[in-house]
Amino acid sequence: MKNQSYVELTNILKQKIDRLLSEKIVDYMIVYEKGSLWFKTRPKMIRKQTDMEKVIWNRYCQFNLSTFLKSLSGKDENIGIIAKKCDLGSIVELIKNNQIKKENLYILQVACDGVINWQKLENLLGTKVAKAIEVEEDSPNLVIKMPERNIEVLKNDCLPDKCLICDFQPSPYANDFLTIVDEKIEDIKEIKSQPLPNLEPLDNMSYEERLGYWLKHFSRCMRCYACRNVCPVCYCSTCMFDGQEGLWISKESKTSDNYVYHLTRAFHVATLCVECGECQRVCPVNIPLMKLNSKLAKEISDTFGYQAGLLIDDLSPFKTYCQEDPDEFK
Ligand code: SF4
Ligand code: SF4
Ligand code: SF4
C-alpha cells in the first residue's frame, strides 16, 4: 500500500469510528496513535470524538492491540478495536477462553499488506531509522529518504516473518472490514512463500545440541517479562511467576530458572499461541522465542489437527477428550 493509501484509509477509519462512538455502538475504541518518533505508533483508547484526530493507520502499526482486551474482561462496556488479520487470531482465542464476550466487542479489521519491523529496517540501513525523513513505497521496494541520499531496500526484507505468509483476507469474525476501492486485497498481495520460522536446523540437532542451543539463549534472558506481558493470550490474572519469592523459581535471572520460565510459559500458551510474534518482537535481547512457540504449534497441529485462532467453536485439545487421541503414556 502506498503512503497516500494509508492517508485515505486513516480518513475512512476516522469516519467509521466517529459513527461508532456517536451512535454509542461502542463505549470506546482501542486504536493506534502516533508514537514518540515518526516511525513508531502506540496504543490509545478513545472515548470522545474530539480525540479522533489522534487516530492513525500506517505501516508502523505493528503492536497487537488485542493484548489490552485481557484486562477488560468483566467490565460491562462495549469495546471497539482495530485489528489486522493477524490480530484476529488472538481475539478469537480470548473469546473462546471466556476472556471477553463477542457481543461486547466490535472488531474493525483494516486492510493490511504488511507492517514494517523497524529493527529489521535498521539492520538493513546500518543506521538508526530516526535519521530518515520519510519512507515511501515503490513496489517491490521501500525508498528510505535520508538527509543526504535515498536508499532503496526490498520491502519484504523489512517485514516481520508473519507478513511473509499472510493471506490478508477479511476474517469472518470481524464486524467490519475497511479497505479502499482502488487497492483491493488481490492487488496488494505479493509473493510470500517462506515457511516460517525454519525449524529444520533445530529439528536436525541431537538432543544435547538442542539443549545447548536453548540454554545458551536462555542464559541471556533478563526475565523482564516483556514477552509475557505483551502476549495477548497469556491472560492469567495472577501469573505463577509473580508469586512469592521462591515459590516456583527465584526472581533472580539465572539460566536454570530462566529455563523453567520459558518452558512453563511455552506449555501454558501451547494451544493458545497464534504465532503473532509479539513476544519475540519485544524481547530486548533477541531470544528466538518463535522457534519455541512455532515448534509447539506444529506438534499440536500434527498430533491433534488443531490450530489456535482459527475457529471460535473449535475447542482446544486440552479441553476435549477423544478415544482416538494418540496415547503414548501407556
Ligand atoms: S501478518 Fe498480515 S495482517 Fe498481520 S501485519 Fe502482516 S500482513 Fe498485516
Ligand atoms: S522479553 Fe526476552 S529478556 Fe525479557 S523475559 Fe522474555 S525472553 Fe527474557
Ligand atoms: S507468538 Fe508470542 S506473543 Fe504471540 S500469541 Fe504466541 S506466545 Fe503470545
PDB file of C-alpha atoms in Angstrom, residues 105-312:
ATOM      1  CA  LEU A 105     -16.762  -6.400  21.021  1.00  0.00           C
ATOM      2  CA  TYR A 106     -16.791  -4.515  17.731  1.00  0.00           C
ATOM      3  CA  ILE A 107     -13.900  -5.703  15.594  1.00  0.00           C
ATOM      4  CA  LEU A 108     -12.875  -3.280  12.899  1.00  0.00           C
ATOM      5  CA  GLN A 109     -10.480  -5.130  10.617  1.00  0.00           C
ATOM      6  CA  VAL A 110      -8.341  -2.897   8.440  1.00  0.00           C
ATOM      7  CA  ALA A 111      -6.697  -3.950   5.181  1.00  0.00           C
ATOM      8  CA  CYS A 112      -3.025  -4.585   5.741  1.00  0.00           C
ATOM      9  CA  ASP A 113      -0.326  -5.932   3.457  1.00  0.00           C
ATOM     10  CA  GLY A 114       2.487  -5.850   5.993  1.00  0.00           C
ATOM     11  CA  VAL A 115       3.895  -3.739   8.785  1.00  0.00           C
ATOM     12  CA  ILE A 116       7.494  -2.577   8.867  1.00  0.00           C
ATOM     13  CA  ASN A 117       9.672  -4.092  11.508  1.00  0.00           C
ATOM     14  CA  TRP A 118      11.878  -1.116  12.164  1.00  0.00           C
ATOM     15  CA  GLN A 119      14.560  -3.223  13.847  1.00  0.00           C
ATOM     16  CA  LYS A 120      14.925  -5.186  10.569  1.00  0.00           C
ATOM     17  CA  LEU A 121      14.966  -1.942   8.613  1.00  0.00           C
ATOM     18  CA  GLU A 122      17.673  -0.556  10.885  1.00  0.00           C
ATOM     19  CA  ASN A 123      19.784  -3.653  10.345  1.00  0.00           C
ATOM     20  CA  LEU A 124      19.475  -3.191   6.569  1.00  0.00           C
ATOM     21  CA  LEU A 125      20.275   0.501   6.720  1.00  0.00           C
ATOM     22  CA  GLY A 126      23.117   0.054   9.184  1.00  0.00           C
ATOM     23  CA  THR A 127      21.954   3.213  10.913  1.00  0.00           C
ATOM     24  CA  LYS A 128      19.086   4.499  13.060  1.00  0.00           C
ATOM     25  CA  VAL A 129      15.721   4.782  11.283  1.00  0.00           C
ATOM     26  CA  ALA A 130      15.197   8.011  13.220  1.00  0.00           C
ATOM     27  CA  LYS A 131      17.718   9.636  10.877  1.00  0.00           C
ATOM     28  CA  ALA A 132      15.403   9.037   7.898  1.00  0.00           C
ATOM     29  CA  ILE A 133      13.000  11.769   6.856  1.00  0.00           C
ATOM     30  CA  GLU A 134      10.389   9.557   5.256  1.00  0.00           C
ATOM     31  CA  VAL A 135       9.814   6.108   3.828  1.00  0.00           C
ATOM     32  CA  GLU A 136       7.945   5.780   0.550  1.00  0.00           C
ATOM     33  CA  GLU A 137       6.823   2.743  -1.338  1.00  0.00           C
ATOM     34  CA  ASP A 138       7.950   1.981  -4.881  1.00  0.00           C
ATOM     35  CA  SER A 139       6.911  -1.652  -5.114  1.00  0.00           C
ATOM     36  CA  PRO A 140       8.635  -4.038  -4.531  1.00  0.00           C
ATOM     37  CA  ASN A 141      10.980  -1.591  -2.796  1.00  0.00           C
ATOM     38  CA  LEU A 142      10.829   0.907   0.014  1.00  0.00           C
ATOM     39  CA  VAL A 143      12.602   4.180  -0.620  1.00  0.00           C
ATOM     40  CA  ILE A 144      14.184   5.494   2.553  1.00  0.00           C
ATOM     41  CA  LYS A 145      14.739   9.221   2.281  1.00  0.00           C
ATOM     42  CA  MET A 146      17.842  10.044   4.281  1.00  0.00           C
ATOM     43  CA  PRO A 147      19.089  13.671   4.647  1.00  0.00           C
ATOM     44  CA  GLU A 148      21.936  13.104   2.211  1.00  0.00           C
ATOM     45  CA  ARG A 149      20.533  10.427  -0.187  1.00  0.00           C
ATOM     46  CA  ASN A 150      17.773   7.905  -0.831  1.00  0.00           C
ATOM     47  CA  ILE A 151      18.300   4.225  -0.032  1.00  0.00           C
ATOM     48  CA  GLU A 152      16.156   1.503  -1.618  1.00  0.00           C
ATOM     49  CA  VAL A 153      15.527  -1.757   0.198  1.00  0.00           C
ATOM     50  CA  LEU A 154      13.306  -4.693  -0.708  1.00  0.00           C
ATOM     51  CA  LYS A 155      10.055  -4.284   1.228  1.00  0.00           C
ATOM     52  CA  ASN A 156       9.749  -7.979   2.043  1.00  0.00           C
ATOM     53  CA  ASP A 157      13.145  -7.797   3.795  1.00  0.00           C
ATOM     54  CA  CYS A 158      11.680  -5.290   6.269  1.00  0.00           C
ATOM     55  CA  LEU A 159       8.512  -7.198   7.144  1.00  0.00           C
ATOM     56  CA  PRO A 160       8.055  -9.413  10.209  1.00  0.00           C
ATOM     57  CA  ASP A 161       8.112 -13.099   9.367  1.00  0.00           C
ATOM     58  CA  LYS A 162       4.344 -13.407   9.862  1.00  0.00           C
ATOM     59  CA  CYS A 163       3.644 -10.976   6.999  1.00  0.00           C
ATOM     60  CA  LEU A 164       5.518 -13.185   4.563  1.00  0.00           C
ATOM     61  CA  ILE A 165       2.918 -15.920   4.892  1.00  0.00           C
ATOM     62  CA  CYS A 166      -0.190 -13.786   5.466  1.00  0.00           C
ATOM     63  CA  ASP A 167      -3.221 -14.029   3.180  1.00  0.00           C
ATOM     64  CA  PHE A 168      -4.694 -10.630   4.277  1.00  0.00           C
ATOM     65  CA  GLN A 169      -8.242 -11.925   3.862  1.00  0.00           C
ATOM     66  CA  PRO A 170     -11.181 -10.462   5.798  1.00  0.00           C
ATOM     67  CA  SER A 171     -11.928 -12.522   8.897  1.00  0.00           C
ATOM     68  CA  PRO A 172     -15.437 -13.970   9.332  1.00  0.00           C
ATOM     69  CA  TYR A 173     -15.292 -12.679  12.929  1.00  0.00           C
ATOM     70  CA  ALA A 174     -14.710  -9.033  12.027  1.00  0.00           C
ATOM     71  CA  ASN A 175     -17.775  -6.759  12.294  1.00  0.00           C
ATOM     72  CA  ASP A 176     -16.432  -4.628   9.501  1.00  0.00           C
ATOM     73  CA  PHE A 177     -13.550  -4.709   7.057  1.00  0.00           C
ATOM     74  CA  LEU A 178     -12.065  -1.443   5.848  1.00  0.00           C
ATOM     75  CA  THR A 179     -10.163  -1.234   2.615  1.00  0.00           C
ATOM     76  CA  ILE A 180     -10.006   1.219  -0.239  1.00  0.00           C
ATOM     77  CA  VAL A 181     -11.602   0.776  -3.629  1.00  0.00           C
ATOM     78  CA  ASP A 182      -8.530   1.140  -5.790  1.00  0.00           C
ATOM     79  CA  GLU A 183      -6.411  -1.172  -3.717  1.00  0.00           C
ATOM     80  CA  LYS A 184      -8.253  -4.432  -3.375  1.00  0.00           C
ATOM     81  CA  ILE A 185      -6.787  -7.237  -1.362  1.00  0.00           C
ATOM     82  CA  GLU A 186      -5.898  -9.234  -4.523  1.00  0.00           C
ATOM     83  CA  ASP A 187      -3.922  -6.272  -5.841  1.00  0.00           C
ATOM     84  CA  ILE A 188      -1.794  -5.773  -2.773  1.00  0.00           C
ATOM     85  CA  LYS A 189      -0.896  -9.419  -2.466  1.00  0.00           C
ATOM     86  CA  GLU A 190       2.728 -10.110  -3.267  1.00  0.00           C
ATOM     87  CA  ILE A 191       4.990 -13.115  -3.428  1.00  0.00           C
ATOM     88  CA  LYS A 192       5.035 -14.614   0.033  1.00  0.00           C
ATOM     89  CA  SER A 193       6.250 -18.128   0.277  1.00  0.00           C
ATOM     90  CA  GLN A 194       8.715 -18.770   3.076  1.00  0.00           C
ATOM     91  CA  PRO A 195       7.504 -21.286   5.659  1.00  0.00           C
ATOM     92  CA  LEU A 196       8.458 -19.525   8.880  1.00  0.00           C
ATOM     93  CA  PRO A 197      10.315 -19.812  11.119  1.00  0.00           C
ATOM     94  CA  ASN A 198      12.560 -22.513   9.686  1.00  0.00           C
ATOM     95  CA  LEU A 199      12.541 -25.222  12.357  1.00  0.00           C
ATOM     96  CA  GLU A 200      14.577 -27.713  10.365  1.00  0.00           C
ATOM     97  CA  PRO A 201      18.037 -26.833  11.720  1.00  0.00           C
ATOM     98  CA  LEU A 202      16.776 -27.288  15.296  1.00  0.00           C
ATOM     99  CA  ASP A 203      14.891 -30.489  14.462  1.00  0.00           C
ATOM    100  CA  ASN A 204      18.039 -31.921  12.924  1.00  0.00           C
ATOM    101  CA  MET A 205      20.108 -31.317  16.071  1.00  0.00           C
ATOM    102  CA  SER A 206      20.786 -34.036  18.602  1.00  0.00           C
ATOM    103  CA  TYR A 207      19.088 -33.705  21.999  1.00  0.00           C
ATOM    104  CA  GLU A 208      22.314 -32.398  23.566  1.00  0.00           C
ATOM    105  CA  GLU A 209      22.868 -29.851  20.799  1.00  0.00           C
ATOM    106  CA  ARG A 210      19.288 -28.603  21.057  1.00  0.00           C
ATOM    107  CA  LEU A 211      19.515 -28.305  24.835  1.00  0.00           C
ATOM    108  CA  GLY A 212      22.781 -26.390  24.440  1.00  0.00           C
ATOM    109  CA  TYR A 213      21.156 -24.089  21.875  1.00  0.00           C
ATOM    110  CA  TRP A 214      18.314 -23.152  24.208  1.00  0.00           C
ATOM    111  CA  LEU A 215      20.424 -22.899  27.354  1.00  0.00           C
ATOM    112  CA  LYS A 216      22.727 -20.505  25.522  1.00  0.00           C
ATOM    113  CA  HIS A 217      19.767 -18.303  24.605  1.00  0.00           C
ATOM    114  CA  PHE A 218      18.025 -18.608  27.966  1.00  0.00           C
ATOM    115  CA  SER A 219      21.223 -17.633  29.769  1.00  0.00           C
ATOM    116  CA  ARG A 220      20.846 -14.190  28.104  1.00  0.00           C
ATOM    117  CA  CYS A 221      17.240 -13.746  29.303  1.00  0.00           C
ATOM    118  CA  MET A 222      16.856 -10.914  31.833  1.00  0.00           C
ATOM    119  CA  ARG A 223      13.405 -12.104  32.954  1.00  0.00           C
ATOM    120  CA  CYS A 224      11.985  -8.679  32.221  1.00  0.00           C
ATOM    121  CA  TYR A 225       8.710 -10.488  31.380  1.00  0.00           C
ATOM    122  CA  ALA A 226       8.084  -8.238  28.378  1.00  0.00           C
ATOM    123  CA  CYS A 227       7.362 -11.377  26.313  1.00  0.00           C
ATOM    124  CA  ARG A 228       4.699 -12.446  28.794  1.00  0.00           C
ATOM    125  CA  ASN A 229       3.171  -9.010  29.263  1.00  0.00           C
ATOM    126  CA  VAL A 230       2.775  -8.304  25.561  1.00  0.00           C
ATOM    127  CA  CYS A 231       1.357 -11.740  24.770  1.00  0.00           C
ATOM    128  CA  PRO A 232      -2.364 -11.396  24.020  1.00  0.00           C
ATOM    129  CA  VAL A 233      -3.158 -14.947  25.115  1.00  0.00           C
ATOM    130  CA  CYS A 234      -1.096 -15.007  28.333  1.00  0.00           C
ATOM    131  CA  TYR A 235      -4.094 -13.950  30.380  1.00  0.00           C
ATOM    132  CA  CYS A 236      -3.849 -15.431  33.916  1.00  0.00           C
ATOM    133  CA  SER A 237      -4.771 -12.631  36.340  1.00  0.00           C
ATOM    134  CA  THR A 238      -2.062 -13.824  38.734  1.00  0.00           C
ATOM    135  CA  CYS A 239       0.902 -15.324  36.975  1.00  0.00           C
ATOM    136  CA  MET A 240       2.712 -18.141  38.765  1.00  0.00           C
ATOM    137  CA  PHE A 241       5.970 -16.258  38.217  1.00  0.00           C
ATOM    138  CA  ASP A 242       4.684 -13.239  40.101  1.00  0.00           C
ATOM    139  CA  GLY A 243       4.108 -15.336  43.209  1.00  0.00           C
ATOM    140  CA  GLN A 244       6.116 -15.227  46.384  1.00  0.00           C
ATOM    141  CA  GLU A 245       9.875 -15.352  46.130  1.00  0.00           C
ATOM    142  CA  GLY A 246      10.984 -18.950  45.922  1.00  0.00           C
ATOM    143  CA  LEU A 247       7.536 -20.461  45.432  1.00  0.00           C
ATOM    144  CA  TRP A 248       8.247 -21.746  41.941  1.00  0.00           C
ATOM    145  CA  ILE A 249      11.500 -20.168  40.843  1.00  0.00           C
ATOM    146  CA  SER A 250      13.658 -17.399  42.237  1.00  0.00           C
ATOM    147  CA  LYS A 251      13.343 -13.838  40.996  1.00  0.00           C
ATOM    148  CA  GLU A 252      16.996 -13.975  40.139  1.00  0.00           C
ATOM    149  CA  SER A 253      17.769 -14.247  36.444  1.00  0.00           C
ATOM    150  CA  LYS A 254      19.841 -17.397  36.205  1.00  0.00           C
ATOM    151  CA  THR A 255      19.882 -19.952  33.403  1.00  0.00           C
ATOM    152  CA  SER A 256      18.185 -22.824  35.267  1.00  0.00           C
ATOM    153  CA  ASP A 257      15.286 -20.634  36.429  1.00  0.00           C
ATOM    154  CA  ASN A 258      15.031 -18.908  33.074  1.00  0.00           C
ATOM    155  CA  TYR A 259      14.750 -22.343  31.509  1.00  0.00           C
ATOM    156  CA  VAL A 260      11.828 -23.210  33.795  1.00  0.00           C
ATOM    157  CA  TYR A 261      10.161 -19.880  32.997  1.00  0.00           C
ATOM    158  CA  HIS A 262      10.384 -20.358  29.243  1.00  0.00           C
ATOM    159  CA  LEU A 263       9.313 -23.982  29.170  1.00  0.00           C
ATOM    160  CA  THR A 264       6.403 -23.304  31.521  1.00  0.00           C
ATOM    161  CA  ARG A 265       5.208 -20.328  29.505  1.00  0.00           C
ATOM    162  CA  ALA A 266       5.578 -22.218  26.231  1.00  0.00           C
ATOM    163  CA  PHE A 267       3.392 -25.038  27.591  1.00  0.00           C
ATOM    164  CA  HIS A 268       0.886 -22.626  29.128  1.00  0.00           C
ATOM    165  CA  VAL A 269       0.257 -20.979  25.766  1.00  0.00           C
ATOM    166  CA  ALA A 270       0.788 -24.129  23.702  1.00  0.00           C
ATOM    167  CA  THR A 271      -2.789 -24.424  22.445  1.00  0.00           C
ATOM    168  CA  LEU A 272      -3.420 -20.668  22.551  1.00  0.00           C
ATOM    169  CA  CYS A 273      -0.430 -19.246  20.737  1.00  0.00           C
ATOM    170  CA  VAL A 274      -1.455 -17.723  17.422  1.00  0.00           C
ATOM    171  CA  GLU A 275       2.152 -17.101  16.378  1.00  0.00           C
ATOM    172  CA  CYS A 276       1.664 -13.336  16.261  1.00  0.00           C
ATOM    173  CA  GLY A 277       5.359 -12.878  17.014  1.00  0.00           C
ATOM    174  CA  GLU A 278       4.840 -10.127  19.571  1.00  0.00           C
ATOM    175  CA  CYS A 279       6.881 -11.877  22.282  1.00  0.00           C
ATOM    176  CA  GLN A 280       9.922 -12.114  20.048  1.00  0.00           C
ATOM    177  CA  ARG A 281       9.471  -8.576  18.718  1.00  0.00           C
ATOM    178  CA  VAL A 282       9.646  -7.012  22.176  1.00  0.00           C
ATOM    179  CA  CYS A 283      12.487  -9.126  23.570  1.00  0.00           C
ATOM    180  CA  PRO A 284      15.337  -6.712  24.303  1.00  0.00           C
ATOM    181  CA  VAL A 285      17.963  -9.424  23.855  1.00  0.00           C
ATOM    182  CA  ASN A 286      16.518 -11.027  20.693  1.00  0.00           C
ATOM    183  CA  ILE A 287      15.804 -14.502  22.003  1.00  0.00           C
ATOM    184  CA  PRO A 288      14.286 -16.518  19.109  1.00  0.00           C
ATOM    185  CA  LEU A 289      11.081 -17.315  21.019  1.00  0.00           C
ATOM    186  CA  MET A 290       9.118 -18.032  17.854  1.00  0.00           C
ATOM    187  CA  LYS A 291      11.181 -21.163  17.286  1.00  0.00           C
ATOM    188  CA  LEU A 292       9.813 -22.493  20.548  1.00  0.00           C
ATOM    189  CA  ASN A 293       6.228 -21.321  20.020  1.00  0.00           C
ATOM    190  CA  SER A 294       6.050 -22.496  16.427  1.00  0.00           C
ATOM    191  CA  LYS A 295       7.533 -25.869  17.326  1.00  0.00           C
ATOM    192  CA  LEU A 296       4.773 -26.459  19.866  1.00  0.00           C
ATOM    193  CA  ALA A 297       2.103 -25.157  17.486  1.00  0.00           C
ATOM    194  CA  LYS A 298       3.368 -27.543  14.811  1.00  0.00           C
ATOM    195  CA  GLU A 299       3.400 -30.524  17.198  1.00  0.00           C
ATOM    196  CA  ILE A 300      -0.178 -29.749  18.248  1.00  0.00           C
ATOM    197  CA  SER A 301      -1.286 -29.357  14.661  1.00  0.00           C
ATOM    198  CA  ASP A 302       0.422 -32.627  13.595  1.00  0.00           C
ATOM    199  CA  THR A 303      -0.884 -34.573  16.593  1.00  0.00           C
ATOM    200  CA  PHE A 304      -4.394 -33.206  17.023  1.00  0.00           C
ATOM    201  CA  GLY A 305      -5.068 -31.402  13.744  1.00  0.00           C
ATOM    202  CA  TYR A 306      -5.742 -28.267  15.789  1.00  0.00           C
ATOM    203  CA  GLN A 307      -4.712 -24.710  15.064  1.00  0.00           C
ATOM    204  CA  ALA A 308      -5.217 -21.891  17.548  1.00  0.00           C
ATOM    205  CA  GLY A 309      -7.017 -18.725  16.499  1.00  0.00           C
ATOM    206  CA  LEU A 310      -8.946 -20.119  13.558  1.00  0.00           C
ATOM    207  CA  LEU A 311     -12.447 -21.030  14.726  1.00  0.00           C
ATOM    208  CA  ILE A 312     -14.344 -19.903  17.825  1.00  0.00           C
TER     209      ILE A 312
END
